[in-house]
CSV table of C-alpha atoms in Angstrom, one decimal:
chain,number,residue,atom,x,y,z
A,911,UNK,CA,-33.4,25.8,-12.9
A,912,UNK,CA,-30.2,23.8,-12.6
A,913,UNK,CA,-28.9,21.2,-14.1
A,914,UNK,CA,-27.3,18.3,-13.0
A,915,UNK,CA,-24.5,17.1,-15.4
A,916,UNK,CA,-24.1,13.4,-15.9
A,917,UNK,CA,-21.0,11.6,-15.3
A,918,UNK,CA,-20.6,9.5,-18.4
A,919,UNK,CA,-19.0,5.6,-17.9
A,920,UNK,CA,-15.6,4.8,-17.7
A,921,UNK,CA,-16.3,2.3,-20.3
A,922,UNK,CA,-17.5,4.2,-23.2
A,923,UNK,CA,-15.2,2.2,-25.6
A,924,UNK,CA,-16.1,-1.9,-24.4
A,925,UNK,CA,-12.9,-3.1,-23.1
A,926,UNK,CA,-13.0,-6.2,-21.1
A,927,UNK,CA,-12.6,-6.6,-17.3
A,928,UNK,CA,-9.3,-7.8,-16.8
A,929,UNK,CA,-11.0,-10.2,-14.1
A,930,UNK,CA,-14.6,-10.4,-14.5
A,931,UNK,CA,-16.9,-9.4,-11.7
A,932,UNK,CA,-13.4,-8.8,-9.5
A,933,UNK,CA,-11.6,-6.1,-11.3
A,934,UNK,CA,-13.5,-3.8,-13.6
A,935,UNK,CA,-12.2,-2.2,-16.6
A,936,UNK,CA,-10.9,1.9,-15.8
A,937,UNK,CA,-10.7,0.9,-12.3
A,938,UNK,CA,-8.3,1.2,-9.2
A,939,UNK,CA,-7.4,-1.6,-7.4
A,940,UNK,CA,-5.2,-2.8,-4.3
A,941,UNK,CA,-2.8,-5.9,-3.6
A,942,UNK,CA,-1.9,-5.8,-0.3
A,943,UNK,CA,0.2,-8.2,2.1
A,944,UNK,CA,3.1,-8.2,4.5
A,945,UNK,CA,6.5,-7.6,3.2
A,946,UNK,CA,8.0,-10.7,1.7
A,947,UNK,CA,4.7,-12.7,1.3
A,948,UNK,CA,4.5,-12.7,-2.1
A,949,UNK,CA,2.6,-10.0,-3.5
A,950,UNK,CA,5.0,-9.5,-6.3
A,951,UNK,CA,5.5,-13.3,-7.2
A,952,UNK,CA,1.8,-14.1,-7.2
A,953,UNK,CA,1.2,-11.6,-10.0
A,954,UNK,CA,3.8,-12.6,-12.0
A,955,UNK,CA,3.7,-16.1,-11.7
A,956,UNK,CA,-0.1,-16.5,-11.8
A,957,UNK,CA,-2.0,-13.2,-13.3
A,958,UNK,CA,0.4,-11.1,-15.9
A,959,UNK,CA,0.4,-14.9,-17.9
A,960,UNK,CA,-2.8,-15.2,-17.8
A,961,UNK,CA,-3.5,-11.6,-19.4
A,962,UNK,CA,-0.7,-11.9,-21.7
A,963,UNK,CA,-2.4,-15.1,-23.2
A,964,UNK,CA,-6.3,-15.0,-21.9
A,965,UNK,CA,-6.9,-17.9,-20.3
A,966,UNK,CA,-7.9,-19.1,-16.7
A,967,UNK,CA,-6.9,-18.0,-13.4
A,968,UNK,CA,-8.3,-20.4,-11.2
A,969,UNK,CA,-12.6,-20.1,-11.9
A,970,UNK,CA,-12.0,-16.9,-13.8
A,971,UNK,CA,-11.5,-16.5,-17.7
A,972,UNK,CA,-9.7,-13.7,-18.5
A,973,UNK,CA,-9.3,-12.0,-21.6
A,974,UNK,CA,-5.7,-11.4,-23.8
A,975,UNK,CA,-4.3,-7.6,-22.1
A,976,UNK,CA,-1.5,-5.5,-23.2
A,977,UNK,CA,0.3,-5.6,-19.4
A,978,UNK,CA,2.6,-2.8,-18.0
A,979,UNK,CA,4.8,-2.7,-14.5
A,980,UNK,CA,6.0,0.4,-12.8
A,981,UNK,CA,8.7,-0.6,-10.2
A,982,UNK,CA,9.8,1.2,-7.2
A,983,UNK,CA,10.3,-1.1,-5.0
A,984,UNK,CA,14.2,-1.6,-4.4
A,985,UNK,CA,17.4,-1.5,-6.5
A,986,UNK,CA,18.6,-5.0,-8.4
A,987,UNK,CA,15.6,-6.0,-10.4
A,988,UNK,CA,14.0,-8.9,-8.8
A,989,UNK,CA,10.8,-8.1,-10.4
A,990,UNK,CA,12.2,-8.4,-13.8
A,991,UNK,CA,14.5,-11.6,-13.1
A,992,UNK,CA,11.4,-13.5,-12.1
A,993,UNK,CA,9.6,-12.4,-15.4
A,994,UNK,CA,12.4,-13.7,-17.4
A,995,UNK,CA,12.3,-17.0,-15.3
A,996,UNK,CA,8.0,-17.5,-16.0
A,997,UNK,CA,8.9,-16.6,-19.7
A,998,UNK,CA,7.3,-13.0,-19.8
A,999,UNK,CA,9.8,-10.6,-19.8
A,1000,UNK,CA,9.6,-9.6,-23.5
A,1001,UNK,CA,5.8,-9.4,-23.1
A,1002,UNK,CA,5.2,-7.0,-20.0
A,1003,UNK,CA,6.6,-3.3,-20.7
A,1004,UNK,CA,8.4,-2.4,-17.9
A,1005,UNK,CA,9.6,0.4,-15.7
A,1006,UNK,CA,12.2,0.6,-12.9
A,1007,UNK,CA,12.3,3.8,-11.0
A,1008,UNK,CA,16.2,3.2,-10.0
A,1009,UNK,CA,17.0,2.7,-14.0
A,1010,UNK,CA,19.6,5.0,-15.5
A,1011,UNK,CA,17.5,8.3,-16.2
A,1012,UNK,CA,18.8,11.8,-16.0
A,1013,UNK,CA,15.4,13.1,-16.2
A,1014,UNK,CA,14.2,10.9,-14.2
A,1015,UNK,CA,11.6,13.5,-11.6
A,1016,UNK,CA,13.5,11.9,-8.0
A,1017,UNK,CA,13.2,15.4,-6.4
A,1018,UNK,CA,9.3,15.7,-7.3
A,1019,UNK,CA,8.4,13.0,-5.6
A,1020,UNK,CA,9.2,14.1,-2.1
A,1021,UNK,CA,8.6,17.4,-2.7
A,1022,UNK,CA,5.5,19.3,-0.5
A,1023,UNK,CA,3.7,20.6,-3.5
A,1024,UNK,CA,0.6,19.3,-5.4
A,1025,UNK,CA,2.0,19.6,-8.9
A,1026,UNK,CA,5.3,18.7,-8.9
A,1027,UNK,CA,4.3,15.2,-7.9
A,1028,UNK,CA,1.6,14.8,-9.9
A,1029,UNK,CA,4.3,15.5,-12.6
A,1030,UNK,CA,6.8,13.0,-11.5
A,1031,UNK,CA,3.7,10.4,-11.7
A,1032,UNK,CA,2.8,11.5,-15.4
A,1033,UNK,CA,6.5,11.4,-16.3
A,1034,UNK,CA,6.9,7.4,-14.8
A,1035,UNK,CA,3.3,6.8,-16.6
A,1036,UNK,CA,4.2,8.7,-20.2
A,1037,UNK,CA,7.8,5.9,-20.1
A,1038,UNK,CA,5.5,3.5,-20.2
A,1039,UNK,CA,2.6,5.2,-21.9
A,1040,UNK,CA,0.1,2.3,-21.6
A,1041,UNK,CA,-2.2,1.7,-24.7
A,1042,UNK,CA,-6.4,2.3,-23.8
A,1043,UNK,CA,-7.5,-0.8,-22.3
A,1044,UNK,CA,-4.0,-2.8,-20.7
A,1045,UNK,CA,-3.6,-3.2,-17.1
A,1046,UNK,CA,-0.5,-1.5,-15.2
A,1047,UNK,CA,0.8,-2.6,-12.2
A,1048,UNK,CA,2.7,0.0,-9.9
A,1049,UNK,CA,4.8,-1.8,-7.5
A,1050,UNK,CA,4.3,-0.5,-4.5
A,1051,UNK,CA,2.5,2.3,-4.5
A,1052,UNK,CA,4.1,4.1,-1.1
A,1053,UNK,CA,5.6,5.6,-0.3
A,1054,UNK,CA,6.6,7.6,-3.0
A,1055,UNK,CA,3.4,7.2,-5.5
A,1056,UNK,CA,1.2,8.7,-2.6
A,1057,UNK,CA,1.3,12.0,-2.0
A,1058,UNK,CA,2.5,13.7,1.5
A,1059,UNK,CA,1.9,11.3,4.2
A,1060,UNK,CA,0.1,7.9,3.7
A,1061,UNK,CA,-1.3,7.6,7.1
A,1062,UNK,CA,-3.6,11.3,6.6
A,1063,UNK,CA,-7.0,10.7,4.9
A,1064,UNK,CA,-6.6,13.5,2.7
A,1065,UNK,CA,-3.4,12.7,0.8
A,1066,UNK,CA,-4.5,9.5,0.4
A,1067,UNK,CA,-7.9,10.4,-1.0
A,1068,UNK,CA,-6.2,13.1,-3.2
A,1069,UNK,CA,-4.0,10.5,-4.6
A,1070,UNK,CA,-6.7,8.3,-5.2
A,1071,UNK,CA,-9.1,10.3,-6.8
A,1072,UNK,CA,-5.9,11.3,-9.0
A,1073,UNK,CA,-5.8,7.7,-10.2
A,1074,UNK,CA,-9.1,6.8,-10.7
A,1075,UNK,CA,-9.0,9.9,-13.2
A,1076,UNK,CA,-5.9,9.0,-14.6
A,1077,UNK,CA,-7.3,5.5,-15.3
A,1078,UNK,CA,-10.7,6.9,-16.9
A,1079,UNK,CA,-8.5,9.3,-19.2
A,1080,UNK,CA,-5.8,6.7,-20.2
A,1081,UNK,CA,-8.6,4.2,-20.3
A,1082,UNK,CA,-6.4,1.6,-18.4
A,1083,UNK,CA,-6.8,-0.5,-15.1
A,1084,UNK,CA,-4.2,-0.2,-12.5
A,1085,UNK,CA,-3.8,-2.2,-9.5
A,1086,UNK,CA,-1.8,-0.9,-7.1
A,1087,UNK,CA,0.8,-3.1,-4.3
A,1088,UNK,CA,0.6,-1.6,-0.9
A,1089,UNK,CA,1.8,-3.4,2.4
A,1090,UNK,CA,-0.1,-4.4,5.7
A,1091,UNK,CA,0.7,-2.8,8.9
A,1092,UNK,CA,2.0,-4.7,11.7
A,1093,UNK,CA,-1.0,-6.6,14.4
A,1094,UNK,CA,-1.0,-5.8,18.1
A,1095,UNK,CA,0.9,-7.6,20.3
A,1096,UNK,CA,-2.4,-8.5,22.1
A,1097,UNK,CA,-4.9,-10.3,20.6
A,1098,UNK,CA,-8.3,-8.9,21.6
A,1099,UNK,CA,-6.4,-5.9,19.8
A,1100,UNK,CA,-5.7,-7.8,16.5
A,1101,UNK,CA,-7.6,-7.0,13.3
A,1102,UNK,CA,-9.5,-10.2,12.2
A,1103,UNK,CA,-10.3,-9.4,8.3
A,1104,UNK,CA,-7.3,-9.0,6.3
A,1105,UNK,CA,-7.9,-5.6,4.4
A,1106,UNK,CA,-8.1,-3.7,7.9
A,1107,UNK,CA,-4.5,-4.7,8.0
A,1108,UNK,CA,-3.5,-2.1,5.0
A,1109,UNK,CA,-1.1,-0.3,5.6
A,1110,UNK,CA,-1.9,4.1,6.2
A,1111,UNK,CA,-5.2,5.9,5.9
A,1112,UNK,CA,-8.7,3.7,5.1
A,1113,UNK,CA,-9.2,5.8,2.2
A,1114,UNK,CA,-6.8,2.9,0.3
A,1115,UNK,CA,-9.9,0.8,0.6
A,1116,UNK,CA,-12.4,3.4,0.5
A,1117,UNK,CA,-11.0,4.7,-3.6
A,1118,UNK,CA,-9.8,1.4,-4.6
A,1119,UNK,CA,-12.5,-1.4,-6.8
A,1120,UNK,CA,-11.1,-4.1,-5.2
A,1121,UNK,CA,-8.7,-5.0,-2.4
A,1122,UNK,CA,-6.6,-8.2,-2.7
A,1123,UNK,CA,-4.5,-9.4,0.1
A,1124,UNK,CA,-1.8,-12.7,0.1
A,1125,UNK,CA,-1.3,-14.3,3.7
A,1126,UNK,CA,1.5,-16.4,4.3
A,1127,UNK,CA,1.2,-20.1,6.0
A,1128,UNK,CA,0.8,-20.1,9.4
A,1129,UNK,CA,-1.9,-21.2,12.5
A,1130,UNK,CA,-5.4,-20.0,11.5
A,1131,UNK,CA,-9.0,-20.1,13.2
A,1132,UNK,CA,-11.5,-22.5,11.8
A,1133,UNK,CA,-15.0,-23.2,12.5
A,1134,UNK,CA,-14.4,-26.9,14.5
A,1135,UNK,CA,-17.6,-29.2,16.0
A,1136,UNK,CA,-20.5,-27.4,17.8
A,1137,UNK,CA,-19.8,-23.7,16.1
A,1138,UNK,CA,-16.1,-23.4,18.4
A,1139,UNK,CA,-13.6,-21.9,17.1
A,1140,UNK,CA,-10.3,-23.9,16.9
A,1141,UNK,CA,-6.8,-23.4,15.7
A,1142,UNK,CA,-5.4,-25.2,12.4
A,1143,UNK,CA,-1.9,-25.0,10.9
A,1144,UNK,CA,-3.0,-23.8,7.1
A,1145,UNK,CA,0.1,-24.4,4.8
A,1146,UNK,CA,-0.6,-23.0,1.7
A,1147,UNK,CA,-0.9,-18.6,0.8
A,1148,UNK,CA,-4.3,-17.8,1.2
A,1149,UNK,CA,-5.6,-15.1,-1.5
A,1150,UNK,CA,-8.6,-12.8,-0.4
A,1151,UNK,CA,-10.2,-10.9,-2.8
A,1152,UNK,CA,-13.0,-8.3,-1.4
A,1153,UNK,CA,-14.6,-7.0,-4.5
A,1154,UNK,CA,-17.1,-3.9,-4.0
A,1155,UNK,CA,-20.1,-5.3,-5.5
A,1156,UNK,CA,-19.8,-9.3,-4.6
A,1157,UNK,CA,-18.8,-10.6,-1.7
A,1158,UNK,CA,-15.4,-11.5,-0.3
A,1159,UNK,CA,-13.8,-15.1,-1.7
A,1160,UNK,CA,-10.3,-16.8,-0.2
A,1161,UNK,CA,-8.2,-19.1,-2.5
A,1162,UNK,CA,-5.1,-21.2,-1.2
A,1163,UNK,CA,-2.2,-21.0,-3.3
A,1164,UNK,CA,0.8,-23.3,-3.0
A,1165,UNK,CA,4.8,-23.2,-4.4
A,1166,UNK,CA,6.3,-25.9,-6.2
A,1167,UNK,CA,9.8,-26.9,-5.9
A,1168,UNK,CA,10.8,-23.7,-8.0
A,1169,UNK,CA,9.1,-21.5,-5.8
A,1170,UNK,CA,6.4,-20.8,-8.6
A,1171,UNK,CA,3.3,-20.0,-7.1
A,1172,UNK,CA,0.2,-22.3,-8.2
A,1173,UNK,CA,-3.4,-22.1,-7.6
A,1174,UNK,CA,-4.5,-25.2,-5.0
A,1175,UNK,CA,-8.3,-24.3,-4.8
A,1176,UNK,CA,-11.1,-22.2,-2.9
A,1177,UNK,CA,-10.0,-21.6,0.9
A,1178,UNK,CA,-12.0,-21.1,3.6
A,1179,UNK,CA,-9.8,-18.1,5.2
A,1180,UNK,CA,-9.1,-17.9,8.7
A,1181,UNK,CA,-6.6,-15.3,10.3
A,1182,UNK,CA,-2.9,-16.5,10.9
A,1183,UNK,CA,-1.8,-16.9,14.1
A,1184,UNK,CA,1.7,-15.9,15.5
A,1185,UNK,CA,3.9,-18.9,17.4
A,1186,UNK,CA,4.1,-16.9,20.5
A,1187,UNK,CA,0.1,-16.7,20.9
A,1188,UNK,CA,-0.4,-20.5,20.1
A,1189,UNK,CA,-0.3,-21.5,24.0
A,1190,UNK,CA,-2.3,-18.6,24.9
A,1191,UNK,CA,-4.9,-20.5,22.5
A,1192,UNK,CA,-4.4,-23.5,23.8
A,1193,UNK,CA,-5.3,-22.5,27.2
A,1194,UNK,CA,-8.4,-21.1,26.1
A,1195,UNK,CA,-9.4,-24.5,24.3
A,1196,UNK,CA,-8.7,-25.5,28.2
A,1197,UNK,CA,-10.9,-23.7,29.3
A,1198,UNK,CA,-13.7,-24.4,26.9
A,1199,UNK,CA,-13.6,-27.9,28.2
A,1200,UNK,CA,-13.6,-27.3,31.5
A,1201,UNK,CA,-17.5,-25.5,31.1
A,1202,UNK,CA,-20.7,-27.5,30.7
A,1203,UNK,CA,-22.5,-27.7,27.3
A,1204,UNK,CA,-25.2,-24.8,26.7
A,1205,UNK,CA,-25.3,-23.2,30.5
A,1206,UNK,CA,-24.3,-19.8,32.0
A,1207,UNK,CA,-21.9,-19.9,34.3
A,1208,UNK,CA,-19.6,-17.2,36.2
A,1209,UNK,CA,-16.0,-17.7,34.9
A,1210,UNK,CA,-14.7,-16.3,38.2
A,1211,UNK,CA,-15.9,-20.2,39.5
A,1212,UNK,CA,-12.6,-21.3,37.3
A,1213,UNK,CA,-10.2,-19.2,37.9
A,1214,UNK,CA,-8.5,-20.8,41.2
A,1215,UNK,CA,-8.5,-23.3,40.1
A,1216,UNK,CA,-6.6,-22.6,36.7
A,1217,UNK,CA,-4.6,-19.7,38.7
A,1218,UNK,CA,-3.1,-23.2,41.1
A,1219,UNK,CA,-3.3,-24.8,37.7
A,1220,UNK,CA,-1.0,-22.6,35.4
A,1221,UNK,CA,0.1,-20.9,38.3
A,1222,UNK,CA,-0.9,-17.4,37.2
A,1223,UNK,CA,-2.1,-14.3,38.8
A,1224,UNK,CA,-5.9,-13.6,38.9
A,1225,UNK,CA,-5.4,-10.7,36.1
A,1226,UNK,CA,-3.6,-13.0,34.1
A,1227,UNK,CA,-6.5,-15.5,33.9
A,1228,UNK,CA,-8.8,-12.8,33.0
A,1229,UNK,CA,-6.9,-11.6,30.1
A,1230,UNK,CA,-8.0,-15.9,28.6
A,1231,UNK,CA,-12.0,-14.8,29.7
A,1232,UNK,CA,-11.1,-11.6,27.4
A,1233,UNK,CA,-9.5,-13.7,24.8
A,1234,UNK,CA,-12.8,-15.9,25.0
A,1235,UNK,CA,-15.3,-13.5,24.6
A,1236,UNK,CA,-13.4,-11.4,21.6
A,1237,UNK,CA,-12.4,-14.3,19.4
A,1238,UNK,CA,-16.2,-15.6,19.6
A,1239,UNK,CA,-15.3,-18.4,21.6
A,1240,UNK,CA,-18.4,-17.4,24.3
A,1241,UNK,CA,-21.3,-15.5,24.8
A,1242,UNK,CA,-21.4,-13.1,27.5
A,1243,UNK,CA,-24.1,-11.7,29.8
A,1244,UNK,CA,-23.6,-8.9,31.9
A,1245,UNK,CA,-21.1,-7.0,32.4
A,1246,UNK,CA,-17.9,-7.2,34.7
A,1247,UNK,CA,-16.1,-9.9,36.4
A,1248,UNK,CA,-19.4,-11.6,37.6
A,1249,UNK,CA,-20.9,-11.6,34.4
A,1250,UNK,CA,-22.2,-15.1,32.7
A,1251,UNK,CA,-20.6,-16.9,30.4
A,1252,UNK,CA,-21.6,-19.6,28.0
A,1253,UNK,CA,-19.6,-21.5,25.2
């Protein structure tokens, strides 16, 4: 008869969760935003002091960590400038891929082959060598910590799964930065929930704990009177945080006059919206006040007259009914042009 072997815990050893109930202990987790939003900032202005001390990161206590950062990210060292300027340099150990190294594995990384990349990864990971229950930070992970092509499920998966068994056999938590893709021009095309906007293959989400994502200021959607949607300028960061076993929580961050990023308080997140779509939204608000409270009625009624009114083409007016009925602005019965509509 056979036997089924059991997969013993990560946690065999009780190390705390760097962030309880967000980010496990021997787990692998993703930061994600669009370049220049702050990724790298937000971590070391809010989170490494907090694990280098234990103390509060907004409603979380954390406990004291041993922290490590792996750099990649550019020449010049930003990353460890800002550390110095927080106070934390001589507390995080710290890596920089374009540091003077002769053996330093360049070649491996690019190279084709399973092992000679997982072998460039060990060699960055043994500089460091992390002690059994610190937190490591690899900044960002692509492209040259994922191996082949991040956009193909199975690299991606492959280097994942090589992670989360690196983690469980250095007994260490890693979080990993990653980037968001750019949105569609068009917005019945545009990704509403910000960890569909990570960048390359789903499998990021799919082998990572938890996804974190920073969003800079801009125009978001808000729940207004009557359940319609309206647009509000937000003008702090907004931090969403989608751990797998609770549900998803937003927090606004601001700057102060350093640039220092602070926590403000809990936000209730709604996607940014670019300048050049803001009239298209105002249109539709338009429109929502041109229809009668709780009735059907065929939008083709108002489009002559807001074809005479914005003088656009008949197409062009549909693309707003289209807007409408994606973004949750209307209910829809039917289907085509002659199909009801009610706000």
């Amino acid at each position: 008869m056979a036997t089924v072997a059991k997969i013993p815990p990560v946690n065999q050893t009780i190390y705390p969760d760097p962030i309880p109930g967000i980010i496990p202990f021997g787990t692998v987790n993703l930061f994600a935003g669009a370049s220049g939003a702050g990724k790298t900032s937000i971590l070391v202005d809010v989170f490494l002091p907090a694990w280098i001390t234990g103390g509060q990161i907004g409603p979380w206590t954390v406990p004291k960590l041993d922290t490590y950062w792996l750099s990649s990210d550019r020449v010049g060292g930003g990353t460890l400038r800002r550390m110095e300027r927080v106070g934390i340099a001589d507390a995080v150990r710290y890596y920089d891929t374009y540091a003077p190294d002769p053996k330093f594995p360049e070649d491996q990384f690019f190279d084709k082959r399973w092992s000679p990349w997982t072998g460039a990864v060990t060699y960055c990971f043994n500089k460091l060598s992390p002690k059994p229950g610190s937190i490591l930070v690899l900044d960002p992970a692509t492209p040259m910590f994922v191996f082949g092509d991040s956009n193909k499920t199975k690299d991606v998966t492959r280097s994942m799964r090589f992670y989360n068994k690196l983690c469980q056999n250095r007994k260490i938590t890693l979080i990993l930065i990653g980037h968001f893709a750019k949105q569609s021009m068009r917005m019945e095309d545009r990704y509403e929930r910000p960890q569909d906007r990570i960048a390359g293959s789903n499998s990021f989400g799919g082998y990572t704990e938890t996804q974190m994502t920073i969003i800079e200021p801009g125009m978001r959607y808000e729940n207004g009177d009557n359940g319609q949607k309206k647009m509000t300028h937000e003008p702090y960061w907004t931090l969403g945080v989608v751990p797998r076993e609770n549900k998803a929580i937003y927090y606004a961050f601001a700057r102060d006059q350093d640039g220092t990023f602070m926590l403000y308080g809990e936000s209730a997140f709604q996607e940014p919206l670019p300048e050049h779509e803001i009239a298209g939204m105002e249109r539709c608000q338009t429109i929502l006040t041109m229809m009668p409270d709780d009735q059907w009625i065929r939008f083709s009624d108002l489009v002559e007259p807001l074809m005479a009114a914005w003088g656009l083409q008949r197409s062009q007016v549909y693309q707003y009914r289209a807007m409408l009925i994606n973004k949750g602005f209307v209910n829809v019965s039917g289907t085509g042009r002659q199909a009801l509509i009610r706000k």
